[in-house]
Short mmCIF file of N, CA and C and ligand atoms in Angstrom, two decimals:
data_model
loop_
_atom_site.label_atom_id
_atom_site.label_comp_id
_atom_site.label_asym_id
_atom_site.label_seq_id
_atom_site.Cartn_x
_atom_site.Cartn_y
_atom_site.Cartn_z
N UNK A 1 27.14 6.00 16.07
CA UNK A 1 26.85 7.41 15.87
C UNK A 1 25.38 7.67 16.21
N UNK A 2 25.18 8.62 16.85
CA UNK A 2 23.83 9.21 17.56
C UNK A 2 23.24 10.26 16.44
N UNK A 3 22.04 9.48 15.64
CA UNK A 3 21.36 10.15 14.78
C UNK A 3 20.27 11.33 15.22
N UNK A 4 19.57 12.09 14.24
CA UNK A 4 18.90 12.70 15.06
C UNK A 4 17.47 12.01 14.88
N UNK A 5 16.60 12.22 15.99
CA UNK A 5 15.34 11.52 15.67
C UNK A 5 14.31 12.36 14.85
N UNK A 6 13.29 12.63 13.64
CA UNK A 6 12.66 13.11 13.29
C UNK A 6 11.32 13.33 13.78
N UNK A 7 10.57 14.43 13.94
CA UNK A 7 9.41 14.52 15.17
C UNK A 7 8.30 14.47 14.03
N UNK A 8 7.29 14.34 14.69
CA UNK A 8 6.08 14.55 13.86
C UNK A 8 5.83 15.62 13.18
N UNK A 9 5.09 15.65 11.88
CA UNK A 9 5.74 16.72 11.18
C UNK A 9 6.14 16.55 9.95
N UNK A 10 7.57 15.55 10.29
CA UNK A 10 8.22 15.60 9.23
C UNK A 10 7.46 14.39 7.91
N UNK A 11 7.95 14.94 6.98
CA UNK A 11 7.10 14.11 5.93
C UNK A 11 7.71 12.71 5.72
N UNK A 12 8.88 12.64 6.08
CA UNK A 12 9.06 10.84 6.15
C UNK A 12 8.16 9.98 7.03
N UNK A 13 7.84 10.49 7.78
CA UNK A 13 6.57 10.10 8.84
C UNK A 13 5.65 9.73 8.45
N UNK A 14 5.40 9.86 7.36
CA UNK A 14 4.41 9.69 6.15
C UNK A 14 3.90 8.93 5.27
N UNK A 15 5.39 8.41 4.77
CA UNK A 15 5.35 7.91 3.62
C UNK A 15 5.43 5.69 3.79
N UNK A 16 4.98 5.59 2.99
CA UNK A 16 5.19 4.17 2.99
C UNK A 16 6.46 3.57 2.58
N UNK A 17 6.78 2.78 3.94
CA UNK A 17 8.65 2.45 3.78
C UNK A 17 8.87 1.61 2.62
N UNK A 18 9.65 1.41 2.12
CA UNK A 18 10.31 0.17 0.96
C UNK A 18 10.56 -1.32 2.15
N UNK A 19 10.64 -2.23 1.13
CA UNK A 19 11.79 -3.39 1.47
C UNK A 19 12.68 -2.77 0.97
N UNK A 20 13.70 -3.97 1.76
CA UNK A 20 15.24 -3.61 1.17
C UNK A 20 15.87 -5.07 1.24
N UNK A 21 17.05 -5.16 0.24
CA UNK A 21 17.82 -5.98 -0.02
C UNK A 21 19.21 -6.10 0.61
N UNK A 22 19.48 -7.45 0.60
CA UNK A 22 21.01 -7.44 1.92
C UNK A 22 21.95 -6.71 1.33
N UNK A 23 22.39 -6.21 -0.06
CA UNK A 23 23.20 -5.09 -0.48
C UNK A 23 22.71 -3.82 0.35
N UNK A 24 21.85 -3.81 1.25
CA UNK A 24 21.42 -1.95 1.43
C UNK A 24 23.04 -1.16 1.24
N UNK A 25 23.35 -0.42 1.50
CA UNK A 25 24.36 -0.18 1.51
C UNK A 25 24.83 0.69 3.23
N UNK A 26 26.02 -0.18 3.58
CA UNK A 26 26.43 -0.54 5.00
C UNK A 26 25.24 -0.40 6.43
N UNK A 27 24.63 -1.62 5.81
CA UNK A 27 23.07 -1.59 6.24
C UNK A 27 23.67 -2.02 8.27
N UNK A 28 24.92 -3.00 8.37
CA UNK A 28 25.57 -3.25 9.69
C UNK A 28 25.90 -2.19 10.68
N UNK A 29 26.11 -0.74 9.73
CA UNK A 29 26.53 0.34 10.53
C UNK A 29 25.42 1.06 10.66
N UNK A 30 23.61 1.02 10.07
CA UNK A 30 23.01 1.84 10.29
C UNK A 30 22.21 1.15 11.23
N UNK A 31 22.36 -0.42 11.39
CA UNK A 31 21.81 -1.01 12.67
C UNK A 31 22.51 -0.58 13.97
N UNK A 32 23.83 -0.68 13.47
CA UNK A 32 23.99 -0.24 14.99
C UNK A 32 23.66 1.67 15.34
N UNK A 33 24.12 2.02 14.56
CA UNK A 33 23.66 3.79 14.70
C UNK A 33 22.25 3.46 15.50
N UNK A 34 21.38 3.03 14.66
CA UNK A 34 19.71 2.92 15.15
C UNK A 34 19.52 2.60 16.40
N UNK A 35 20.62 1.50 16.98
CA UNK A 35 20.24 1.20 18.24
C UNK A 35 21.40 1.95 19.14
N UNK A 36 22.16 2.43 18.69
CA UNK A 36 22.99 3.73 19.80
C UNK A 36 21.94 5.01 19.58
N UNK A 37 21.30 5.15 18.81
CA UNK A 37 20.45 6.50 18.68
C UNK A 37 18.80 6.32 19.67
N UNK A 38 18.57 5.31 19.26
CA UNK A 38 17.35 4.85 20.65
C UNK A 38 17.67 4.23 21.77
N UNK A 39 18.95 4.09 21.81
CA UNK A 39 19.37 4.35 23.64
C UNK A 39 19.57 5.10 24.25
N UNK A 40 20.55 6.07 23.49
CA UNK A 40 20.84 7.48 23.99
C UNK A 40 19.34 8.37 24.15
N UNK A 41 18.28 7.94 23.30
CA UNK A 41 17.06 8.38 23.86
C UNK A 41 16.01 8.20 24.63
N UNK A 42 16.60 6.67 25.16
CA UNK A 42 15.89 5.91 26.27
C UNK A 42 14.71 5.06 25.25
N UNK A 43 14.28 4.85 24.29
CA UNK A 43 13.37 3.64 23.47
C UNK A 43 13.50 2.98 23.97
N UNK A 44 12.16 1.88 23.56
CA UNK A 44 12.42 0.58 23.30
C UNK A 44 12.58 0.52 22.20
N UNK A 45 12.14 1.08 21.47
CA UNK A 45 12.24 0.92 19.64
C UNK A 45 12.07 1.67 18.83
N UNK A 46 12.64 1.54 17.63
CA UNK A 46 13.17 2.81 16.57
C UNK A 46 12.48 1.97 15.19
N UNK A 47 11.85 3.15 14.52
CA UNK A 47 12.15 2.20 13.38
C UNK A 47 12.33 3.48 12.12
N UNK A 48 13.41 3.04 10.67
CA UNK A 48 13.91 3.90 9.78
C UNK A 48 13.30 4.86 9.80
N UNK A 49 11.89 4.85 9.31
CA UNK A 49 11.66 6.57 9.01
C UNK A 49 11.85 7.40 10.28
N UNK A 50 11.97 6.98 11.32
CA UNK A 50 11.95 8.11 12.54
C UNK A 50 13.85 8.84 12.57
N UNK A 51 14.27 7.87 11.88
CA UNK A 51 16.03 8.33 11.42
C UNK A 51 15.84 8.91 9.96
N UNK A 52 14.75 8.97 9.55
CA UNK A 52 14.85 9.72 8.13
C UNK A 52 15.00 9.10 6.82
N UNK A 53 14.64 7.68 6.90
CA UNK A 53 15.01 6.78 5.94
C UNK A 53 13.83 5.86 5.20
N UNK A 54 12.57 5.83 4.70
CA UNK A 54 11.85 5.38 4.36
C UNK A 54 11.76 3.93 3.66
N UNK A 55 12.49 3.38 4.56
CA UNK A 55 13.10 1.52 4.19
C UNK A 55 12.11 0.59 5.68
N UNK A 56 11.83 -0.73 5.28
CA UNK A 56 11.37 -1.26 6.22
C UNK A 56 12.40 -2.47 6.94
N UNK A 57 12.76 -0.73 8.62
CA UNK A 57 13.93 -1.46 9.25
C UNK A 57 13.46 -0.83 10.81
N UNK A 58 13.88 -2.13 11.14
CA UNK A 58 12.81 -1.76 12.80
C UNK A 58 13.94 -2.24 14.05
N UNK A 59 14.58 -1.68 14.96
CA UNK A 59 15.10 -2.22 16.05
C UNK A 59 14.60 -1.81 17.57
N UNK A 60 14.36 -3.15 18.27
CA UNK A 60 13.97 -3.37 19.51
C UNK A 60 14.92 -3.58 20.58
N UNK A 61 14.51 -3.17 21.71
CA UNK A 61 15.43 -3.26 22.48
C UNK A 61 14.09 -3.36 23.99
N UNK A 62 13.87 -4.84 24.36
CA UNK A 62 12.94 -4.86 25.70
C UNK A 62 13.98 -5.31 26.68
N UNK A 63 15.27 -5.18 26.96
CA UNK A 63 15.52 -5.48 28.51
C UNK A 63 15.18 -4.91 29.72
N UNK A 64 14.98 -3.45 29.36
CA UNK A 64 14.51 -2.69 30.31
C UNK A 64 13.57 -3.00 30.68
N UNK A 65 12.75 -3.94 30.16
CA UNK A 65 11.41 -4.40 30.90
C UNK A 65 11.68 -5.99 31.27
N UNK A 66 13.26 -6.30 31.69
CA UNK A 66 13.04 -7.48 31.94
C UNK A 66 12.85 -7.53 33.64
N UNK A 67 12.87 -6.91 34.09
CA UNK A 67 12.16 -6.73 35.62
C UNK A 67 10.81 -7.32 36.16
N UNK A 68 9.74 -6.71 35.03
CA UNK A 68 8.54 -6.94 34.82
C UNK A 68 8.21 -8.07 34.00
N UNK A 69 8.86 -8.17 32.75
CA UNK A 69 8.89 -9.45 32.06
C UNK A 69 10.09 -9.97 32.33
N UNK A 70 10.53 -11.58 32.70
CA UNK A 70 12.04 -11.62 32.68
C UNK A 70 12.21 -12.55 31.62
N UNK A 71 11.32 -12.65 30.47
CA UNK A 71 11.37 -13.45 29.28
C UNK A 71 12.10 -12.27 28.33
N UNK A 72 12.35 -10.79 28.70
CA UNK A 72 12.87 -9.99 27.68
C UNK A 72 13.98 -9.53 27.87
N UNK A 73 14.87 -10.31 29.16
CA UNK A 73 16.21 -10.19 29.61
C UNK A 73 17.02 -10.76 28.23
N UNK A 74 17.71 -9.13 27.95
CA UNK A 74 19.16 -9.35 26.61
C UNK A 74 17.70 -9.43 25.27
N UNK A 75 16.99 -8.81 25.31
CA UNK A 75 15.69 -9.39 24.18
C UNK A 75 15.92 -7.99 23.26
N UNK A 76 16.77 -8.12 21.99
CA UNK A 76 17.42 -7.38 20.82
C UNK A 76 16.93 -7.86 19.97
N UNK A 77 16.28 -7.23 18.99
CA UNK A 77 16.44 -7.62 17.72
C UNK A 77 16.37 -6.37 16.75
N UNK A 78 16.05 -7.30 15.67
CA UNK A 78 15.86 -6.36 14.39
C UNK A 78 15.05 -6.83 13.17
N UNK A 79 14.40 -6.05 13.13
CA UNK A 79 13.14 -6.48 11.94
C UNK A 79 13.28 -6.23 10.19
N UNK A 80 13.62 -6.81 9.61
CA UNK A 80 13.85 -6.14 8.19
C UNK A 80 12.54 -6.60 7.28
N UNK A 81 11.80 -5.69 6.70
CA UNK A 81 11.01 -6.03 5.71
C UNK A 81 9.82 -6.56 6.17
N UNK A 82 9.35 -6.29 7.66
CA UNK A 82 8.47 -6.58 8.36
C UNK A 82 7.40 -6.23 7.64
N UNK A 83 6.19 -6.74 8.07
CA UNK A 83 4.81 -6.66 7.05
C UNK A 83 3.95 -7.75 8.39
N UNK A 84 2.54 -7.49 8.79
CA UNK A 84 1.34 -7.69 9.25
C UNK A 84 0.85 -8.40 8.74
N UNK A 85 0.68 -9.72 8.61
CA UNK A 85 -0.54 -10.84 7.80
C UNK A 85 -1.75 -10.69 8.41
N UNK A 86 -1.92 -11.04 9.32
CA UNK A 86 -3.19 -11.09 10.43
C UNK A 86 -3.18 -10.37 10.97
N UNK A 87 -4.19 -9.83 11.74
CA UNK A 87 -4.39 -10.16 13.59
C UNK A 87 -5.54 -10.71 14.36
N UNK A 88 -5.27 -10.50 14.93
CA UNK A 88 -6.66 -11.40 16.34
C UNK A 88 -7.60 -10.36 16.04
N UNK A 89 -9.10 -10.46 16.32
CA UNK A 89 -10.17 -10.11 16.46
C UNK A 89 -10.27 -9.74 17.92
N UNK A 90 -9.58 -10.23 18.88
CA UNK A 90 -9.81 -9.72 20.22
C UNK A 90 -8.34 -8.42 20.78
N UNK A 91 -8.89 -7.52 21.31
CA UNK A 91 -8.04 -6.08 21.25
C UNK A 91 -7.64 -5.79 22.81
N UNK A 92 -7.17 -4.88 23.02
CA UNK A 92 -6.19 -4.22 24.44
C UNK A 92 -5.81 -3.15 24.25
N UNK A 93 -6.29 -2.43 25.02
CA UNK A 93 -5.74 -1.07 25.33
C UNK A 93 -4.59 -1.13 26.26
N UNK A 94 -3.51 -0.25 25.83
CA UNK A 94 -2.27 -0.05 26.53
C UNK A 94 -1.52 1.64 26.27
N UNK A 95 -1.01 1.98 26.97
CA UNK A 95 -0.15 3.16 26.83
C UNK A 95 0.97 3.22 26.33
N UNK A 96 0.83 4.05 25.47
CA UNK A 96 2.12 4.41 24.16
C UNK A 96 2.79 5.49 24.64
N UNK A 97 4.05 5.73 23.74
CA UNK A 97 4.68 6.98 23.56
C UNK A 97 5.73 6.57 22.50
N UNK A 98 6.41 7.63 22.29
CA UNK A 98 6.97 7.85 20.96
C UNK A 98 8.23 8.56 20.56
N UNK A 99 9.15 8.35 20.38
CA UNK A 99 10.48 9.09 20.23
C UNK A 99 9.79 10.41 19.55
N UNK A 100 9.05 10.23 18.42
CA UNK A 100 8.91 11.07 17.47
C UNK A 100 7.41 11.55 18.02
N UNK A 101 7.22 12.01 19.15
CA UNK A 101 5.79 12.45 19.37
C UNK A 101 6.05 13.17 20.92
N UNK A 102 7.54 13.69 21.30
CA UNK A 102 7.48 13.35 22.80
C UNK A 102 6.52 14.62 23.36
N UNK A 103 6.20 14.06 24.73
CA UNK A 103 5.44 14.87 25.33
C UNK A 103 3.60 13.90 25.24
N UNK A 104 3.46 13.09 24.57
CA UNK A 104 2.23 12.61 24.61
C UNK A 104 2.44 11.34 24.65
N UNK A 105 1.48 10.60 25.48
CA UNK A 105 1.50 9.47 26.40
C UNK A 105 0.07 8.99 26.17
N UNK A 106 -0.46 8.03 25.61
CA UNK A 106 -1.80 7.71 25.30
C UNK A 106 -2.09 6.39 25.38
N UNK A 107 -3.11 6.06 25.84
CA UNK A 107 -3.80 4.81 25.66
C UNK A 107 -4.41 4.54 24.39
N UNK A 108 -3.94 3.46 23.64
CA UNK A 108 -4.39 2.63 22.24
C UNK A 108 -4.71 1.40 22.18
N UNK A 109 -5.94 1.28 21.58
CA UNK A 109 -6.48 0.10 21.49
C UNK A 109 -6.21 -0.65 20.72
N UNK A 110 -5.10 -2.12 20.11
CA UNK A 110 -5.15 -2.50 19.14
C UNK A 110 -5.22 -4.49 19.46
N UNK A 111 -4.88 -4.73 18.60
CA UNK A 111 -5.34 -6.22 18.24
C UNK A 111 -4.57 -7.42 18.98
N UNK A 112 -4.77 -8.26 20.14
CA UNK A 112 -3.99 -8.89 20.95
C UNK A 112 -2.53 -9.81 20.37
N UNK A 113 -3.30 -10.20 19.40
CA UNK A 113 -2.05 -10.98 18.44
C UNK A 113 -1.79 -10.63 17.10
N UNK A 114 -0.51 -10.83 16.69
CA UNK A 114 -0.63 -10.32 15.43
C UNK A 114 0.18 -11.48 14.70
N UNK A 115 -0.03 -11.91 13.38
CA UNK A 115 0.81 -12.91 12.44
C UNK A 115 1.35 -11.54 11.62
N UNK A 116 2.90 -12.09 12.00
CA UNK A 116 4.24 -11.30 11.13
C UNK A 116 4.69 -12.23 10.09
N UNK A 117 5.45 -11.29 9.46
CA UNK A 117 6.42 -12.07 8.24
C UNK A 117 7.68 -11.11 8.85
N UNK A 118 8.89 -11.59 9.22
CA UNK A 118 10.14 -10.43 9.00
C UNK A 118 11.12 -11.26 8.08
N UNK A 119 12.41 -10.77 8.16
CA UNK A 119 13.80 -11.21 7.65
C UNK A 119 14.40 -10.44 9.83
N UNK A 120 15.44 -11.41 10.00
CA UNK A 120 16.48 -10.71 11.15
C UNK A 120 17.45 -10.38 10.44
N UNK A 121 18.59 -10.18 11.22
CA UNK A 121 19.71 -9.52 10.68
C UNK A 121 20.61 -9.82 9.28
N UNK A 122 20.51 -11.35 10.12
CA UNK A 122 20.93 -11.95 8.39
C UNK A 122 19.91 -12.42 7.28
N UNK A 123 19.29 -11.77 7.19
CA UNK A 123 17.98 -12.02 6.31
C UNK A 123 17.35 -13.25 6.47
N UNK A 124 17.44 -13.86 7.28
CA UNK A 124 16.77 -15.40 7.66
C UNK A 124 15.24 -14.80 7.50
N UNK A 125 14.31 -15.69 7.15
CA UNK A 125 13.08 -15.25 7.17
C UNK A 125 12.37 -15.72 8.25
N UNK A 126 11.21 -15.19 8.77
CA UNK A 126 10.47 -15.37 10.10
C UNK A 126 9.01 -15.18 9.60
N UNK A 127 8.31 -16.28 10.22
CA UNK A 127 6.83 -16.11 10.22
C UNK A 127 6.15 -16.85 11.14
N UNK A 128 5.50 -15.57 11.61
CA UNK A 128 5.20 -16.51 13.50
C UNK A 128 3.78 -15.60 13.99
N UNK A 129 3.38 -15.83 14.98
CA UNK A 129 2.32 -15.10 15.97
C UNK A 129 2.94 -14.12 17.03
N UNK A 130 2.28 -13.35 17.21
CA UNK A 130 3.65 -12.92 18.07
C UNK A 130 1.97 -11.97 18.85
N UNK A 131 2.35 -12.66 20.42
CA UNK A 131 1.10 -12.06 21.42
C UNK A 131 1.81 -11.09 22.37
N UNK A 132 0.96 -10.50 23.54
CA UNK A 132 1.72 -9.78 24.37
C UNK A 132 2.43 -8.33 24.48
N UNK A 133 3.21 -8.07 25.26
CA UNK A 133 3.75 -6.98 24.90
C UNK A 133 5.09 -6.87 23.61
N UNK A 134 5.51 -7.48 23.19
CA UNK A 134 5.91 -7.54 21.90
C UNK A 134 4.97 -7.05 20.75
N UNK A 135 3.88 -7.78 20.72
CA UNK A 135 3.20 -7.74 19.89
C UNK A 135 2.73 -6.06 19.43
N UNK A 136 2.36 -5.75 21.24
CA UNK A 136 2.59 -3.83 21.06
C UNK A 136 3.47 -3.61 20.25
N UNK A 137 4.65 -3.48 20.91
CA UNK A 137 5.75 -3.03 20.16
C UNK A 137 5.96 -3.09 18.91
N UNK A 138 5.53 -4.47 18.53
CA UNK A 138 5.87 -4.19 16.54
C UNK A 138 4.56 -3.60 16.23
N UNK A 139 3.30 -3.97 16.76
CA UNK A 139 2.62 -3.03 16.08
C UNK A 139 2.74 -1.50 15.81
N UNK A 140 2.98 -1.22 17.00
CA UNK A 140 3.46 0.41 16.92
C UNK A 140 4.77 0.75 15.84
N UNK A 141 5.70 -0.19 15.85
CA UNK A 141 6.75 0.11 15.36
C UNK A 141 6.42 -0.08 13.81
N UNK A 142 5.50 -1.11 13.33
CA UNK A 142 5.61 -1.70 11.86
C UNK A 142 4.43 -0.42 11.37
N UNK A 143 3.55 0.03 12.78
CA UNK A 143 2.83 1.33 12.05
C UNK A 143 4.00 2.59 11.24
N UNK A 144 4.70 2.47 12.13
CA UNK A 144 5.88 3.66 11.43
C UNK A 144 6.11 3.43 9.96
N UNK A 145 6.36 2.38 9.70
CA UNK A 145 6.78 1.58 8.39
C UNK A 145 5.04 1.77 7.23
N UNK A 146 4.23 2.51 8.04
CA UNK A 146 3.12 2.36 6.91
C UNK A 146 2.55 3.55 6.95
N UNK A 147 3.71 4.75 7.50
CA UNK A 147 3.25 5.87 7.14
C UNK A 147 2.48 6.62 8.65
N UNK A 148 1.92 5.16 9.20
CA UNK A 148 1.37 5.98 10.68
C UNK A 148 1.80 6.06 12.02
N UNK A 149 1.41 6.95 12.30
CA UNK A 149 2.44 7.39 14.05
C UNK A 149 0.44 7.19 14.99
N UNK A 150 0.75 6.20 16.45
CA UNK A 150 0.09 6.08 17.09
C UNK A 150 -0.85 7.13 17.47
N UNK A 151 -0.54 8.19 17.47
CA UNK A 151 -1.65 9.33 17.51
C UNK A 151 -2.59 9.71 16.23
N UNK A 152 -2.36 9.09 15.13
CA UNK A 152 -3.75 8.33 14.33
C UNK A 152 -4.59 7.38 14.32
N UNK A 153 -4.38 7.01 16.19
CA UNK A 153 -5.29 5.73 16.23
C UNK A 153 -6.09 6.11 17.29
N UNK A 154 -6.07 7.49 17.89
CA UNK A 154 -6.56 7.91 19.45
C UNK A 154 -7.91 7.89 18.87
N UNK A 155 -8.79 7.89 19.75
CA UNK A 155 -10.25 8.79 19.53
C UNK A 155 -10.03 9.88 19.81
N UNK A 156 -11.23 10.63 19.02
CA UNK A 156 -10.92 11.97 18.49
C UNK A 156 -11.51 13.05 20.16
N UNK A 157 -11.54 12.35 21.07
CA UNK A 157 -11.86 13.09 22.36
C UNK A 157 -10.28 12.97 22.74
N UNK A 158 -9.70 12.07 22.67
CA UNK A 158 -8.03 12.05 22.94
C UNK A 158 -7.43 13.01 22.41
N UNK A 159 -7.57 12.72 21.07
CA UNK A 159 -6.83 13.60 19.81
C UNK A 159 -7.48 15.24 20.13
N UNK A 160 -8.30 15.39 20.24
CA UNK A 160 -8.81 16.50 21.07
C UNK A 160 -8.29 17.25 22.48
N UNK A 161 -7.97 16.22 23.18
CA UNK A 161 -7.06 16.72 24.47
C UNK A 161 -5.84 17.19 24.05
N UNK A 162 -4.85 15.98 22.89
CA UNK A 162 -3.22 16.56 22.64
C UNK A 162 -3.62 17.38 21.68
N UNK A 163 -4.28 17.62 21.22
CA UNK A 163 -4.78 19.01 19.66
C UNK A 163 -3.19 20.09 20.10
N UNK A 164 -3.22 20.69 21.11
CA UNK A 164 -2.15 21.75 21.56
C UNK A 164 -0.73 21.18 21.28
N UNK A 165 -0.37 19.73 21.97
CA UNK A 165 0.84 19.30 22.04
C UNK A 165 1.48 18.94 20.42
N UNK A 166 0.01 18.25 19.77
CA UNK A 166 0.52 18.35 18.29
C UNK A 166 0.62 19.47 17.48
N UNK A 167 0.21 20.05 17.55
CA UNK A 167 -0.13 21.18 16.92
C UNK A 167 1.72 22.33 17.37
N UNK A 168 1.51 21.67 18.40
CA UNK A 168 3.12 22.05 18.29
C UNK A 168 4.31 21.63 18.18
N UNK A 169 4.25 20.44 18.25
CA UNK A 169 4.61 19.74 17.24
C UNK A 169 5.13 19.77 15.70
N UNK A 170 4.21 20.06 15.46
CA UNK A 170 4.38 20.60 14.05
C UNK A 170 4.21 22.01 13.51
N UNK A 171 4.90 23.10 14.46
CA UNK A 171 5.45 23.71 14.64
C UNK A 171 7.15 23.63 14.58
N UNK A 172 7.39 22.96 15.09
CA UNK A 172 8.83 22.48 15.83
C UNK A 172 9.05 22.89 16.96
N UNK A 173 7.65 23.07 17.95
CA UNK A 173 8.24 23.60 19.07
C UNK A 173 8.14 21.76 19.70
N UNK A 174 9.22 21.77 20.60
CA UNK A 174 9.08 19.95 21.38
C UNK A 174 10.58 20.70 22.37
N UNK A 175 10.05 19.75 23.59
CA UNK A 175 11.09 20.08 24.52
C UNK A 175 11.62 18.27 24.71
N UNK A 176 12.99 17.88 24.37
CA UNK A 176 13.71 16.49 23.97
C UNK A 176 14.84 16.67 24.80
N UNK A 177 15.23 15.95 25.30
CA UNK A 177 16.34 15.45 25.87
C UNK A 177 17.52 15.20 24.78
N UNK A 178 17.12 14.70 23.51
CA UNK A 178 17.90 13.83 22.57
C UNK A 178 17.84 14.48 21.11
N UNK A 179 18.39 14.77 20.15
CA UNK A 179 18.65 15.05 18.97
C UNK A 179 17.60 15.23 17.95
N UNK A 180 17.18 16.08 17.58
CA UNK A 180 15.82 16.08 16.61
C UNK A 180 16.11 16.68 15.44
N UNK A 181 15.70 16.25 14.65
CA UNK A 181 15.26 17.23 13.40
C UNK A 181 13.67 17.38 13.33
N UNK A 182 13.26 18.69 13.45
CA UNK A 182 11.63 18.74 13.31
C UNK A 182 11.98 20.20 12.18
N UNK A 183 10.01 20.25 11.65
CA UNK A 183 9.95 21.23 11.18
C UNK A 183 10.61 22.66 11.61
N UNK A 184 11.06 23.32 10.61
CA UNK A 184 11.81 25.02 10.99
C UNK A 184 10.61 25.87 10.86
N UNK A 185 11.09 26.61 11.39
CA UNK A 185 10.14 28.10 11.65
C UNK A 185 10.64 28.58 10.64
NI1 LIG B 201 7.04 5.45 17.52
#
């Protein structure tokens, strides 16, 4: 089932996600929803609060970049209860975007490596380094999970350029291809 995505704005966007426990309740059917709902929107990755759910649950999807990378050919997962130990002292700028931000495309500077803790699907636990373009990806994604969306990390000459695009934004004006719930007029 194709959820709707929540835009910036909304106050789950906000808030700091929970863990959750393998009882979630039919936690198998909201993985897959999550990843039929960020395909049908073209993602690489979704994570709960952008479906409206303030739990720490993250799904990836890099094949589309196995062209460019071919280490991310069939490269699925799913993050439960993800959390940041570290990171590297040495940083990279790269270009973002955002289910829940569309229309803005930005360069962000963040930390080359990062030490994770997750659980995968079956709650197996994971604790590793994780460099590269992955490492983007959960960062951006595990930011969702702590309340922040990548356009709290621009400099404020950036954040200054999209001032208009957010600002309407949170409005509810956004032009999407894919299913939203944003603020009402
Ligand atoms: Ni995002």
């Amino acid at each position: 089932m194709i959820l709707p995505i929540y835009l910036y704005g909304q106050p789950v966007l906000r808030k700091v996600a929970e863990d959750i426990t393998p009882d979630y309740p039919e936690l198998g059917k909201l993985i897959e929803d999550m990843f039929e709902t960020m395909h049908s929107a073209e993602g690489i990755g979704l994570a709960a609060p952008q479906i409206g759910l303030a739990i720490r649950l993250v799904v990836v999807d890099l094949d589309v970049l196995a062209e460019d990378f071919p280490e991310f050919k069939d490269f699925r997962r799913v993050y439960i209860n993800a959390h940041i130990l570290e990171t590297s002292d040495d940083t990279e700028s790269m270009e973002e975007g955002c289910l829940s931000l569309p229309g803005i495309h930005e360069k962000v500077t963040r930390p080359t490596r990062i030490h994770v803790k997750y659980m995968d699907e079956n709650f197996v636990e994971h604790d590793e380094w994780v460099d590269g373009y992955l490492a983007r990806v959960m960062q951006h994604e595990f930011d969702h999970l702590e309340g922040k969306v990548f356009a709290d990390r621009l400099s404020p000459l950036r954040r200054q350029m999209n001032k208009n695009r957010l600002m309407n934004l949170l409005k509810g004006k956004a032009h999407c291809a894919y299913k939203t719930k944003r603020v009402l007029k």
